[in-house]
Amino acid sequence: MPINLPIALTWLRIAMIPLIVALFYLPEHWLSMPMRDAVAAAAFIVAALTDWFDGWLARRWNQTSSFGAFLDPVADKLMVCAALLILLNLGRVDSFIALIIIGREITISALREWMAKIGASGSVAVHRLGKFKTATQMVAIPCLLYWQPLYGLSLQLLGQILIVIAAILTVWSMCYYLRRAWPEIRNKSDQQQA
C-alpha cells in the first residue's frame, strides 16, 4: 500500500467520520446543540475539502495510484452515508431521499466493481454529472448539519432544497452509468449463453 500525502488525506477523511458521528452522542452539557451542529458542519466541510485537495495533489505531483483510486470514492461514500444517517436520525432529511442516495452509492459501486472484473471499467468512468451530484451533496449536507440561519440565510431551507436536487441528480447519474454499462452487460450475457 503506497503512502503519500494524497492517500494520507484520504485516510484522514475516513478517520474524521467516527469523530463527526461521536459529536452527536456527546451529552448536551458537554457541547450545546448549536455548537455541536456547527462543529459537525465545519468538520464535514474540512473533510469535503480534503476530497478535492487529495485528488488535486495526486494529479499535480503525479502520485496517482490504483489504491488511491479505490480508497478515495470509498471515503466519499462512507462520509456521505454516515452524514445522511445522522441527518435521518435528527429528522433533517427524509428517509426516501436518504434511501435514494445510499442505494445509488451501493448500486454504482457494485456496478463499477463488476465492470472492472469484466474489463470494461472505462464504460462507467466518473462523469461530470456524477461530480456535480457529489458537489451538490457536499454543500447540502453541511447546511443540514448546521441547521441554523447564517447571516440571515436559512441554511436549513437551502440544505433541504439542495438535498432534493442531489437526490434527483443521484437518480439521473445512476441511469447514465447503467445506460453506459448496459451494452457491456448484454455482450457478457450473450457470450455466456453462446
PDB file of N, CA and C in Angstrom, residues 7 12 22 32 38 44 57 65 67 74 79-80 85 99 104-105 118 121 137 140 150 155 161 171 184 192:
ATOM      1  N   ILE A   7      -2.930  10.131  -0.249  1.00  0.00           N
ATOM      2  CA  ILE A   7      -3.548   8.970   0.413  1.00  0.00           C
ATOM      3  C   ILE A   7      -3.708   9.241   1.913  1.00  0.00           C
ATOM      4  N   LEU A  12      -7.282  10.495   6.441  1.00  0.00           N
ATOM      5  CA  LEU A  12      -7.756  11.493   7.404  1.00  0.00           C
ATOM      6  C   LEU A  12      -9.265  11.687   7.268  1.00  0.00           C
ATOM      7  N   ALA A  22     -19.502  10.832  16.539  1.00  0.00           N
ATOM      8  CA  ALA A  22     -19.387  10.868  18.003  1.00  0.00           C
ATOM      9  C   ALA A  22     -19.913  12.174  18.587  1.00  0.00           C
ATOM     10  N   SER A  32     -23.250  22.221  23.570  1.00  0.00           N
ATOM     11  CA  SER A  32     -24.635  22.591  23.263  1.00  0.00           C
ATOM     12  C   SER A  32     -24.990  22.151  21.837  1.00  0.00           C
ATOM     13  N   ALA A  38     -22.546  23.155  14.653  1.00  0.00           N
ATOM     14  CA  ALA A  38     -21.542  23.982  13.978  1.00  0.00           C
ATOM     15  C   ALA A  38     -20.225  23.220  13.816  1.00  0.00           C
ATOM     16  N   PHE A  44     -17.289  18.404   8.564  1.00  0.00           N
ATOM     17  CA  PHE A  44     -17.694  17.844   7.276  1.00  0.00           C
ATOM     18  C   PHE A  44     -17.109  18.666   6.135  1.00  0.00           C
ATOM     19  N   LEU A  57      -3.715  17.159  -5.501  1.00  0.00           N
ATOM     20  CA  LEU A  57      -2.307  16.871  -5.204  1.00  0.00           C
ATOM     21  C   LEU A  57      -1.816  15.632  -5.938  1.00  0.00           C
ATOM     22  N   SER A  65      -2.477   6.438  -7.834  1.00  0.00           N
ATOM     23  CA  SER A  65      -2.231   5.000  -7.694  1.00  0.00           C
ATOM     24  C   SER A  65      -3.563   4.279  -7.759  1.00  0.00           C
ATOM     25  N   PHE A  67      -4.522   2.081  -5.652  1.00  0.00           N
ATOM     26  CA  PHE A  67      -5.051   2.053  -4.289  1.00  0.00           C
ATOM     27  C   PHE A  67      -5.755   3.371  -3.952  1.00  0.00           C
ATOM     28  N   VAL A  74     -14.374   5.336  -1.834  1.00  0.00           N
ATOM     29  CA  VAL A  74     -14.868   4.642  -0.634  1.00  0.00           C
ATOM     30  C   VAL A  74     -15.004   5.648   0.508  1.00  0.00           C
ATOM     31  N   MET A  79     -18.385   8.836   4.063  1.00  0.00           N
ATOM     32  CA  MET A  79     -18.643  10.141   4.655  1.00  0.00           C
ATOM     33  C   MET A  79     -20.083  10.592   4.399  1.00  0.00           C
ATOM     34  N   VAL A  80     -20.538  10.470   3.157  1.00  0.00           N
ATOM     35  CA  VAL A  80     -21.892  10.889   2.802  1.00  0.00           C
ATOM     36  C   VAL A  80     -22.924  10.012   3.500  1.00  0.00           C
ATOM     37  N   LEU A  85     -27.137   9.299   7.619  1.00  0.00           N
ATOM     38  CA  LEU A  85     -27.731   8.557   8.734  1.00  0.00           C
ATOM     39  C   LEU A  85     -27.886   9.447   9.968  1.00  0.00           C
ATOM     40  N   LEU A  99     -32.531   6.992   1.345  1.00  0.00           N
ATOM     41  CA  LEU A  99     -32.548   5.683   0.681  1.00  0.00           C
ATOM     42  C   LEU A  99     -32.113   5.793  -0.773  1.00  0.00           C
ATOM     43  N   ARG A 104     -28.156   4.334  -4.380  1.00  0.00           N
ATOM     44  CA  ARG A 104     -27.416   4.607  -5.612  1.00  0.00           C
ATOM     45  C   ARG A 104     -25.928   4.360  -5.400  1.00  0.00           C
ATOM     46  N   GLU A 105     -25.396   4.786  -4.254  1.00  0.00           N
ATOM     47  CA  GLU A 105     -23.977   4.592  -3.993  1.00  0.00           C
ATOM     48  C   GLU A 105     -23.620   3.110  -3.984  1.00  0.00           C
ATOM     49  N   ILE A 118     -14.966  -7.519 -15.527  1.00  0.00           N
ATOM     50  CA  ILE A 118     -15.096  -7.997 -16.915  1.00  0.00           C
ATOM     51  C   ILE A 118     -14.242  -7.163 -17.880  1.00  0.00           C
ATOM     52  N   SER A 121     -14.203  -1.253 -17.236  1.00  0.00           N
ATOM     53  CA  SER A 121     -14.375  -0.172 -16.260  1.00  0.00           C
ATOM     54  C   SER A 121     -14.449   1.205 -16.918  1.00  0.00           C
ATOM     55  N   GLN A 137     -24.254  17.393  -3.040  1.00  0.00           N
ATOM     56  CA  GLN A 137     -24.344  16.719  -1.734  1.00  0.00           C
ATOM     57  C   GLN A 137     -23.409  17.371  -0.724  1.00  0.00           C
ATOM     58  N   ALA A 140     -25.049  20.543   0.410  1.00  0.00           N
ATOM     59  CA  ALA A 140     -26.312  20.315   1.120  1.00  0.00           C
ATOM     60  C   ALA A 140     -26.089  19.776   2.528  1.00  0.00           C
ATOM     61  N   LEU A 150     -27.563  31.662   8.972  1.00  0.00           N
ATOM     62  CA  LEU A 150     -26.210  32.216   8.943  1.00  0.00           C
ATOM     63  C   LEU A 150     -26.255  33.512   8.151  1.00  0.00           C
ATOM     64  N   LEU A 155     -29.922  28.282   6.187  1.00  0.00           N
ATOM     65  CA  LEU A 155     -29.181  27.118   5.704  1.00  0.00           C
ATOM     66  C   LEU A 155     -30.047  25.866   5.755  1.00  0.00           C
ATOM     67  N   ILE A 161     -33.423  22.153  -0.012  1.00  0.00           N
ATOM     68  CA  ILE A 161     -33.554  22.283  -1.475  1.00  0.00           C
ATOM     69  C   ILE A 161     -32.426  21.537  -2.173  1.00  0.00           C
ATOM     70  N   VAL A 171     -30.344   9.967  -9.047  1.00  0.00           N
ATOM     71  CA  VAL A 171     -31.087   9.054  -9.929  1.00  0.00           C
ATOM     72  C   VAL A 171     -30.636   9.243 -11.372  1.00  0.00           C
ATOM     73  N   GLU A 184     -22.172  -3.476 -22.419  1.00  0.00           N
ATOM     74  CA  GLU A 184     -21.168  -4.427 -21.923  1.00  0.00           C
ATOM     75  C   GLU A 184     -21.833  -5.574 -21.168  1.00  0.00           C
ATOM     76  N   GLN A 192     -21.836 -15.588 -22.522  1.00  0.00           N
ATOM     77  CA  GLN A 192     -22.023 -16.695 -21.587  1.00  0.00           C
ATOM     78  C   GLN A 192     -23.076 -17.666 -22.094  1.00  0.00           C
TER      79      GLN A 192
END
